[in-house]
PDB file of C-alpha atoms and ligand atoms in Angstrom:
ATOM      1  CA  MET A   1       0.240   0.188  -0.036  1.00 62.00           C
ATOM      2  CA  ALA A   2       1.460   3.391  -0.781  1.00 71.00           C
ATOM      3  CA  GLU A   3       1.813   6.438   1.889  1.00 80.00           C
ATOM      4  CA  LEU A   4      -0.019   9.354   1.004  1.00 91.00           C
ATOM      5  CA  SER A   5       2.314  12.095   0.868  1.00 88.00           C
ATOM      6  CA  GLU A   6      -0.867  14.838   1.352  1.00 95.00           C
ATOM      7  CA  PRO A   7      -4.335  14.848   2.609  1.00 97.00           C
ATOM      8  CA  PRO A   8      -6.521  13.407   0.188  1.00 98.00           C
ATOM      9  CA  ARG A   9      -9.073  16.157  -1.303  1.00 98.00           C
ATOM     10  CA  LEU A  10     -11.827  16.677  -3.727  1.00 98.00           C
ATOM     11  CA  VAL A  11     -10.972  17.788  -7.188  1.00 98.00           C
ATOM     12  CA  TRP A  12     -12.480  17.982 -10.699  1.00 98.00           C
ATOM     13  CA  PRO A  13     -11.162  14.826 -12.720  1.00 98.00           C
ATOM     14  CA  THR A  14      -7.286  15.032 -13.948  1.00 98.00           C
ATOM     15  CA  VAL A  15      -5.129  13.371 -16.205  1.00 98.00           C
ATOM     16  CA  GLY A  16      -2.637  13.488 -13.470  1.00 97.00           C
ATOM     17  CA  VAL A  17      -3.700  10.261 -11.906  1.00 98.00           C
ATOM     18  CA  ARG A  18      -4.396   8.460 -14.775  1.00 98.00           C
ATOM     19  CA  GLU A  19      -2.795   4.847 -14.060  1.00 98.00           C
ATOM     20  CA  SER A  20      -3.824   5.072 -10.239  1.00 97.00           C
ATOM     21  CA  TYR A  21      -7.173   5.345 -12.092  1.00 98.00           C
ATOM     22  CA  LEU A  22      -7.166   2.949 -14.490  1.00 98.00           C
ATOM     23  CA  ALA A  23      -5.793   0.037 -11.894  1.00 98.00           C
ATOM     24  CA  GLY A  24      -8.379   1.241  -9.059  1.00 98.00           C
ATOM     25  CA  GLU A  25     -11.286   1.579 -11.187  1.00 98.00           C
ATOM     26  CA  ARG A  26     -10.200  -1.995 -12.926  1.00 97.00           C
ATOM     27  CA  ALA A  27     -10.239  -3.731  -9.383  1.00 97.00           C
ATOM     28  CA  ASN A  28     -13.371  -1.892  -8.733  1.00 97.00           C
ATOM     29  CA  LEU A  29     -15.260  -3.196 -11.875  1.00 97.00           C
ATOM     30  CA  LEU A  30     -13.453  -7.014 -11.263  1.00 96.00           C
ATOM     31  CA  GLU A  31     -15.007  -6.839  -7.392  1.00 95.00           C
ATOM     32  CA  GLU A  32     -18.144  -5.769  -8.686  1.00 94.00           C
ATOM     33  CA  GLY A  33     -18.266  -8.784 -11.779  1.00 96.00           C
ATOM     34  CA  GLU A  34     -18.536  -6.121 -14.187  1.00 95.00           C
ATOM     35  CA  SER A  35     -16.528  -5.768 -17.473  1.00 94.00           C
ATOM     36  CA  ILE A  36     -13.515  -3.641 -17.793  1.00 94.00           C
ATOM     37  CA  GLU A  37     -14.266  -3.020 -21.443  1.00 94.00           C
ATOM     38  CA  LEU A  38     -15.295   0.625 -20.814  1.00 92.00           C
ATOM     39  CA  LEU A  39     -12.251   1.328 -19.195  1.00 96.00           C
ATOM     40  CA  ASP A  40     -10.295   0.476 -22.012  1.00 94.00           C
ATOM     41  CA  GLU A  41     -12.300   3.133 -24.524  1.00 95.00           C
ATOM     42  CA  ARG A  42     -11.119   5.645 -21.488  1.00 96.00           C
ATOM     43  CA  GLU A  43      -7.366   4.577 -21.705  1.00 97.00           C
ATOM     44  CA  LYS A  44      -7.526   5.280 -25.175  1.00 97.00           C
ATOM     45  CA  ASP A  45      -8.230   8.951 -24.918  1.00 97.00           C
ATOM     46  CA  PHE A  46      -7.645   9.417 -21.548  1.00 98.00           C
ATOM     47  CA  ALA A  47      -7.555  12.980 -22.051  1.00 98.00           C
ATOM     48  CA  GLY A  48     -10.947  13.234 -23.416  1.00 98.00           C
ATOM     49  CA  PHE A  49     -12.425  11.170 -21.124  1.00 97.00           C
ATOM     50  CA  VAL A  50     -11.360  13.489 -18.737  1.00 98.00           C
ATOM     51  CA  ALA A  51     -12.653  16.821 -20.309  1.00 97.00           C
ATOM     52  CA  GLN A  52     -15.637  14.873 -20.591  1.00 95.00           C
ATOM     53  CA  ARG A  53     -16.138  14.369 -16.638  1.00 96.00           C
ATOM     54  CA  ARG A  54     -15.146  17.763 -15.490  1.00 97.00           C
ATOM     55  CA  GLY A  55     -17.609  20.756 -14.878  1.00 96.00           C
ATOM     56  CA  VAL A  56     -21.611  20.483 -14.292  1.00 97.00           C
ATOM     57  CA  GLN A  57     -23.170  18.014 -16.315  1.00 96.00           C
ATOM     58  CA  ILE A  58     -26.636  16.798 -16.852  1.00 97.00           C
ATOM     59  CA  ARG A  59     -26.853  13.099 -16.022  1.00 96.00           C
ATOM     60  CA  TRP A  60     -30.250  10.934 -14.173  1.00 97.00           C
ATOM     61  CA  GLY A  61     -32.179  14.139 -15.793  1.00 98.00           C
ATOM     62  CA  VAL A  62     -30.621  17.055 -13.059  1.00 98.00           C
ATOM     63  CA  PRO A  63     -27.507  19.049 -13.175  1.00 98.00           C
ATOM     64  CA  SER A  64     -24.696  17.112 -11.543  1.00 98.00           C
ATOM     65  CA  THR A  65     -20.585  17.401 -10.932  1.00 98.00           C
ATOM     66  CA  MET A  66     -18.305  14.635 -10.343  1.00 98.00           C
ATOM     67  CA  PHE A  67     -15.531  14.948  -8.020  1.00 98.00           C
ATOM     68  CA  TRP A  68     -12.535  12.916  -7.669  1.00 98.00           C
ATOM     69  CA  TYR A  69     -10.598  12.079  -4.243  1.00 98.00           C
ATOM     70  CA  VAL A  70      -7.120  12.153  -5.031  1.00 98.00           C
ATOM     71  CA  SER A  71      -3.749  12.527  -2.994  1.00 98.00           C
ATOM     72  CA  GLY A  72      -0.640  13.370  -5.208  1.00 96.00           C
ATOM     73  CA  GLU A  73      -0.809  10.499  -7.992  1.00 96.00           C
ATOM     74  CA  HIS A  74      -3.293   8.385  -6.308  1.00 97.00           C
ATOM     75  CA  TYR A  75      -6.826   8.059  -7.533  1.00 98.00           C
ATOM     76  CA  LEU A  76      -8.619   6.933  -4.392  1.00 98.00           C
ATOM     77  CA  GLY A  77     -12.288   7.753  -5.675  1.00 98.00           C
ATOM     78  CA  ALA A  78     -15.379   9.530  -7.068  1.00 98.00           C
ATOM     79  CA  LEU A  79     -18.004  11.481  -5.477  1.00 98.00           C
ATOM     80  CA  THR A  80     -21.339  12.728  -7.843  1.00 98.00           C
ATOM     81  CA  ILE A  81     -23.177  15.631  -6.646  1.00 98.00           C
ATOM     82  CA  ARG A  82     -26.906  16.029  -7.877  1.00 98.00           C
ATOM     83  CA  HIS A  83     -27.969  19.140  -7.596  1.00 98.00           C
ATOM     84  CA  SER A  84     -31.316  18.534  -7.247  1.00 98.00           C
ATOM     85  CA  LEU A  85     -33.618  15.756  -7.140  1.00 98.00           C
ATOM     86  CA  THR A  86     -36.082  14.074  -9.206  1.00 98.00           C
ATOM     87  CA  PRO A  87     -38.806  11.464  -8.109  1.00 98.00           C
ATOM     88  CA  GLU A  88     -36.649   8.906  -9.204  1.00 98.00           C
ATOM     89  CA  LEU A  89     -33.327  10.228  -7.001  1.00 98.00           C
ATOM     90  CA  ALA A  90     -35.890  10.200  -4.428  1.00 98.00           C
ATOM     91  CA  ASP A  91     -36.324   6.809  -3.953  1.00 98.00           C
ATOM     92  CA  THR A  92     -32.810   5.812  -4.941  1.00 98.00           C
ATOM     93  CA  GLY A  93     -29.479   7.444  -5.304  1.00 98.00           C
ATOM     94  CA  GLY A  94     -30.377  10.724  -3.424  1.00 98.00           C
ATOM     95  CA  HIS A  95     -28.186  13.664  -4.082  1.00 98.00           C
ATOM     96  CA  VAL A  96     -24.517  12.845  -3.585  1.00 98.00           C
ATOM     97  CA  GLY A  97     -23.058   9.219  -4.813  1.00 98.00           C
ATOM     98  CA  TYR A  98     -19.601   7.840  -4.173  1.00 98.00           C
ATOM     99  CA  HIS A  99     -17.198   4.964  -4.232  1.00 98.00           C
ATOM    100  CA  VAL A 100     -13.391   4.488  -2.737  1.00 98.00           C
ATOM    101  CA  VAL A 101     -11.896   1.731  -4.898  1.00 98.00           C
ATOM    102  CA  PRO A 102     -10.593  -1.560  -3.423  1.00 97.00           C
ATOM    103  CA  PRO A 103      -6.766  -0.595  -2.322  1.00 94.00           C
ATOM    104  CA  TRP A 104      -8.154   2.204  -0.320  1.00 97.00           C
ATOM    105  CA  ARG A 105     -10.937   1.039   1.246  1.00 98.00           C
ATOM    106  CA  ARG A 106     -11.645   0.466   5.106  1.00 97.00           C
ATOM    107  CA  GLN A 107      -9.016   3.123   6.154  1.00 97.00           C
ATOM    108  CA  GLY A 108     -11.347   5.803   7.204  1.00 98.00           C
ATOM    109  CA  HIS A 109     -11.565   7.245   3.145  1.00 98.00           C
ATOM    110  CA  ALA A 110     -15.174   7.297   2.186  1.00 98.00           C
ATOM    111  CA  THR A 111     -16.291   8.663   5.521  1.00 98.00           C
ATOM    112  CA  ARG A 112     -13.886  11.937   4.925  1.00 98.00           C
ATOM    113  CA  MET A 113     -14.494  12.225   1.228  1.00 98.00           C
ATOM    114  CA  LEU A 114     -18.934  12.320   2.603  1.00 98.00           C
ATOM    115  CA  ALA A 115     -17.863  15.343   4.608  1.00 97.00           C
ATOM    116  CA  ALA A 116     -15.621  17.234   1.924  1.00 98.00           C
ATOM    117  CA  GLY A 117     -18.441  16.378  -0.537  1.00 98.00           C
ATOM    118  CA  LEU A 118     -20.781  18.007   1.797  1.00 98.00           C
ATOM    119  CA  VAL A 119     -18.994  21.402   1.739  1.00 97.00           C
ATOM    120  CA  GLU A 120     -19.381  21.154  -1.868  1.00 97.00           C
ATOM    121  CA  CYS A 121     -23.111  20.695  -1.198  1.00 97.00           C
ATOM    122  CA  GLU A 122     -23.470  23.350   0.793  1.00 96.00           C
ATOM    123  CA  ARG A 123     -21.597  25.602  -1.683  1.00 95.00           C
ATOM    124  CA  LEU A 124     -23.819  24.811  -4.185  1.00 96.00           C
ATOM    125  CA  GLY A 125     -26.835  26.426  -1.909  1.00 95.00           C
ATOM    126  CA  LEU A 126     -27.865  22.838  -0.733  1.00 97.00           C
ATOM    127  CA  ASP A 127     -29.684  22.925   2.763  1.00 96.00           C
ATOM    128  CA  ARG A 128     -30.123  19.268   3.386  1.00 97.00           C
ATOM    129  CA  VAL A 129     -28.588  16.123   1.621  1.00 98.00           C
ATOM    130  CA  LEU A 130     -30.230  12.584   0.708  1.00 98.00           C
ATOM    131  CA  LEU A 131     -28.339   9.385   0.588  1.00 98.00           C
ATOM    132  CA  THR A 132     -29.535   6.009  -0.210  1.00 98.00           C
ATOM    133  CA  CYS A 133     -27.909   2.691   0.345  1.00 98.00           C
ATOM    134  CA  MET A 134     -29.145  -0.722   0.062  1.00 98.00           C
ATOM    135  CA  PRO A 135     -29.553  -2.197   3.612  1.00 98.00           C
ATOM    136  CA  ASP A 136     -26.827  -4.646   3.843  1.00 98.00           C
ATOM    137  CA  ASN A 137     -24.539  -2.136   2.502  1.00 98.00           C
ATOM    138  CA  HIS A 138     -23.295  -1.953   6.050  1.00 98.00           C
ATOM    139  CA  ALA A 139     -20.062   0.608   5.301  1.00 98.00           C
ATOM    140  CA  SER A 140     -21.789   3.033   3.209  1.00 98.00           C
ATOM    141  CA  ARG A 141     -24.572   2.943   6.210  1.00 98.00           C
ATOM    142  CA  ARG A 142     -21.777   4.083   8.685  1.00 98.00           C
ATOM    143  CA  VAL A 143     -20.071   6.529   5.985  1.00 98.00           C
ATOM    144  CA  ILE A 144     -23.653   8.412   5.995  1.00 98.00           C
ATOM    145  CA  LEU A 145     -24.126   8.050   9.990  1.00 98.00           C
ATOM    146  CA  ALA A 146     -20.688   9.274  10.887  1.00 98.00           C
ATOM    147  CA  ASN A 147     -21.761  12.145   8.909  1.00 97.00           C
ATOM    148  CA  GLY A 148     -25.014  13.190  10.555  1.00 96.00           C
ATOM    149  CA  GLY A 149     -27.220  11.324   8.396  1.00 98.00           C
ATOM    150  CA  VAL A 150     -30.738  10.583   9.489  1.00 98.00           C
ATOM    151  CA  PRO A 151     -32.798   7.804   8.790  1.00 98.00           C
ATOM    152  CA  ASP A 152     -35.829   8.474   6.426  1.00 98.00           C
ATOM    153  CA  GLY A 153     -37.294   4.838   5.825  1.00 97.00           C
ATOM    154  CA  ARG A 154     -36.782   2.921   2.845  1.00 97.00           C
ATOM    155  CA  GLY A 155     -37.512   3.404  -0.662  1.00 97.00           C
ATOM    156  CA  SER A 156     -38.433   0.442  -3.116  1.00 98.00           C
ATOM    157  CA  THR A 157     -35.050  -0.943  -2.504  1.00 98.00           C
ATOM    158  CA  GLU A 158     -32.640   1.354  -0.490  1.00 98.00           C
ATOM    159  CA  ASP A 159     -32.807   2.795   3.419  1.00 98.00           C
ATOM    160  CA  ARG A 160     -33.130   7.122   2.964  1.00 98.00           C
ATOM    161  CA  PHE A 161     -31.262   9.574   4.848  1.00 98.00           C
ATOM    162  CA  TRP A 162     -31.288  12.963   4.966  1.00 98.00           C
ATOM    163  CA  ILE A 163     -28.387  15.396   6.412  1.00 98.00           C
ATOM    164  CA  THR A 164     -28.586  18.760   7.132  1.00 97.00           C
ATOM    165  CA  LEU A 165     -26.055  20.966   6.044  1.00 96.00           C
ATOM    166  CA  GLY A 166     -24.353  22.967   8.587  1.00 82.00           C
ATOM    167  CA  ALA A 167     -25.839  21.208  11.818  1.00 63.00           C
ATOM    168  CA  GLN A 168     -24.020  20.798  14.740  1.00 47.00           C
ATOM    169  CA  GLY A 169     -24.197  16.840  14.820  1.00 46.00           C
ATOM    170  CA  ARG A 170     -22.028  16.517  11.728  1.00 53.00           C
ATOM    171  CA  ALA A 171     -19.015  14.500  13.075  1.00 48.00           C
ATOM    172  CA  LEU A 172     -16.603  15.503  10.685  1.00 49.00           C
ATOM    173  CA  SER A 173     -15.755  18.892   8.727  1.00 48.00           C
ATOM    174  CA  GLY A 174     -14.249  18.904   4.860  1.00 45.00           C
ATOM    175  CA  PRO A 175     -11.209  20.592   4.192  1.00 42.00           C
TER     176      PRO A 175
HETATM  177  C1  COA B   1     -18.860   1.525   0.984  1.00 72.28           C
HETATM  178  C2  COA B   1     -17.721   2.392   0.710  1.00 72.28           C
HETATM  179  C3  COA B   1     -17.529   3.573   0.200  1.00 72.28           C
HETATM  180  C4  COA B   1     -17.037   2.256   2.262  1.00 72.28           C
HETATM  181  O1  COA B   1     -15.603   2.709   1.781  1.00 72.28           O
HETATM  182  P1  COA B   1     -14.318   3.184   2.921  1.00 72.28           P
HETATM  183  O2  COA B   1     -13.172   4.144   2.510  1.00 72.28           O
HETATM  184  O3  COA B   1     -14.041   1.448   3.351  1.00 72.28           O
HETATM  185  O4  COA B   1     -15.230   3.427   4.081  1.00 72.28           O
HETATM  186  P2  COA B   1     -14.078   3.840   5.437  1.00 72.28           P
HETATM  187  O5  COA B   1     -13.105   3.238   5.747  1.00 72.28           O
HETATM  188  O6  COA B   1     -14.641   5.358   5.812  1.00 72.28           O
HETATM  189  O7  COA B   1     -15.294   3.064   6.532  1.00 72.28           O
HETATM  190  C5  COA B   1     -16.499   3.437   7.131  1.00 72.28           C
HETATM  191  C6  COA B   1     -17.433   2.474   7.819  1.00 72.28           C
HETATM  192  O8  COA B   1     -17.190   1.325   7.196  1.00 72.28           O
HETATM  193  C7  COA B   1     -16.804   0.134   8.318  1.00 72.28           C
HETATM  194  N1  COA B   1     -16.504  -0.788   6.827  1.00 72.28           N
HETATM  195  C8  COA B   1     -15.805  -0.572   5.859  1.00 72.28           C
HETATM  196  N2  COA B   1     -15.821  -1.413   4.797  1.00 72.28           N
HETATM  197  C9  COA B   1     -16.950  -2.360   5.407  1.00 72.28           C
HETATM  198  C10 COA B   1     -17.127  -3.976   5.040  1.00 72.28           C
HETATM  199  N3  COA B   1     -16.865  -4.379   3.959  1.00 72.28           N
HETATM  200  N4  COA B   1     -17.745  -4.669   6.212  1.00 72.28           N
HETATM  201  C11 COA B   1     -18.199  -3.865   7.489  1.00 72.28           C
HETATM  202  N5  COA B   1     -17.647  -2.742   7.453  1.00 72.28           N
HETATM  203  C12 COA B   1     -17.241  -2.068   6.766  1.00 72.28           C
HETATM  204  C13 COA B   1     -15.366   0.828   8.428  1.00 72.28           C
HETATM  205  O9  COA B   1     -15.103  -0.334   9.400  1.00 72.28           O
HETATM  206  C14 COA B   1     -16.078   2.004   9.125  1.00 72.28           C
HETATM  207  O10 COA B   1     -16.541   1.869  10.401  1.00 72.28           O
HETATM  208  P3  COA B   1     -16.130   2.834  12.139  1.00 72.28           P
HETATM  209  O11 COA B   1     -17.289   4.022  11.105  1.00 72.28           O
HETATM  210  O12 COA B   1     -16.998   1.940  12.773  1.00 72.28           O
HETATM  211  O13 COA B   1     -15.143   3.177  11.916  1.00 72.28           O
HETATM  212  C15 COA B   1     -16.396   1.287  -0.102  1.00 72.28           C
HETATM  213  O14 COA B   1     -16.904   0.272   0.287  1.00 72.28           O
HETATM  214  C16 COA B   1     -17.374   1.330  -1.445  1.00 72.28           C
HETATM  215  O15 COA B   1     -16.739   2.053  -2.545  1.00 72.28           O
HETATM  216  N6  COA B   1     -18.025   0.066  -1.997  1.00 72.28           N
HETATM  217  C17 COA B   1     -18.208   0.109  -3.570  1.00 72.28           C
HETATM  218  C18 COA B   1     -19.544   1.172  -3.742  1.00 72.28           C
HETATM  219  C19 COA B   1     -20.168   1.557  -2.710  1.00 72.28           C
HETATM  220  O16 COA B   1     -21.031   0.806  -1.912  1.00 72.28           O
HETATM  221  N7  COA B   1     -21.082   2.643  -2.770  1.00 72.28           N
HETATM  222  C20 COA B   1     -21.674   3.347  -2.110  1.00 72.28           C
HETATM  223  C21 COA B   1     -23.283   3.572  -2.821  1.00 72.28           C
HETATM  224  S1  COA B   1     -24.592   3.718  -1.446  1.00 72.28           S
END
């Protein structure tokens, strides 16, 4: 396991972590039993892929921003903020989605990455944020609860949590 020379932070997708991104996302897809073919496409034109991912884009039918969690040349994971909710996102998906790639898991990175993501949500003007996760995703549930998530029942498949931004209860603060 590589040592991190600086604390990770959320940045826009960058070509500076190319090798680490491809290795980490390959491990992630293999773990999920998914095809790694899309990574071959990204590898062929990584600069083009990165350019396409930067800034606000319409995804899931709403303006969305993707961040990568990066320390130096190391890519640790990604976090996406959906600036608003559709009825579908209010049921499943919520405002924020994230993952940490396998080489960097179980070191507290997701908990700190979500804390940093909530700061970005505040910058976007959101005052409360919906997160959802599968009932058996104990790690993600812990990440959400550590960041002040308040359970709000279950949608069609996923548990729902609200985080009020600027609330005293939030365990961690962003950068
Ligand atoms: C869920 C995920 C983001 C957690 O990332 P992570 O960096 O390992 O999380 P952290 O190190 O911050 O751990 C958070 C808590 O979960 C626990 N945890 C982490 N992995 C775990 C596992 N596989 N089983 C049980 N608990 C786990 C940690 O011990 C920690 O508990 P603590 O708060 O009591 O210390 C990561 O496993 C992942 O990307 N999974 C696939 C994608 C996904 O599920 N995304 C979320 C969708 S809602």
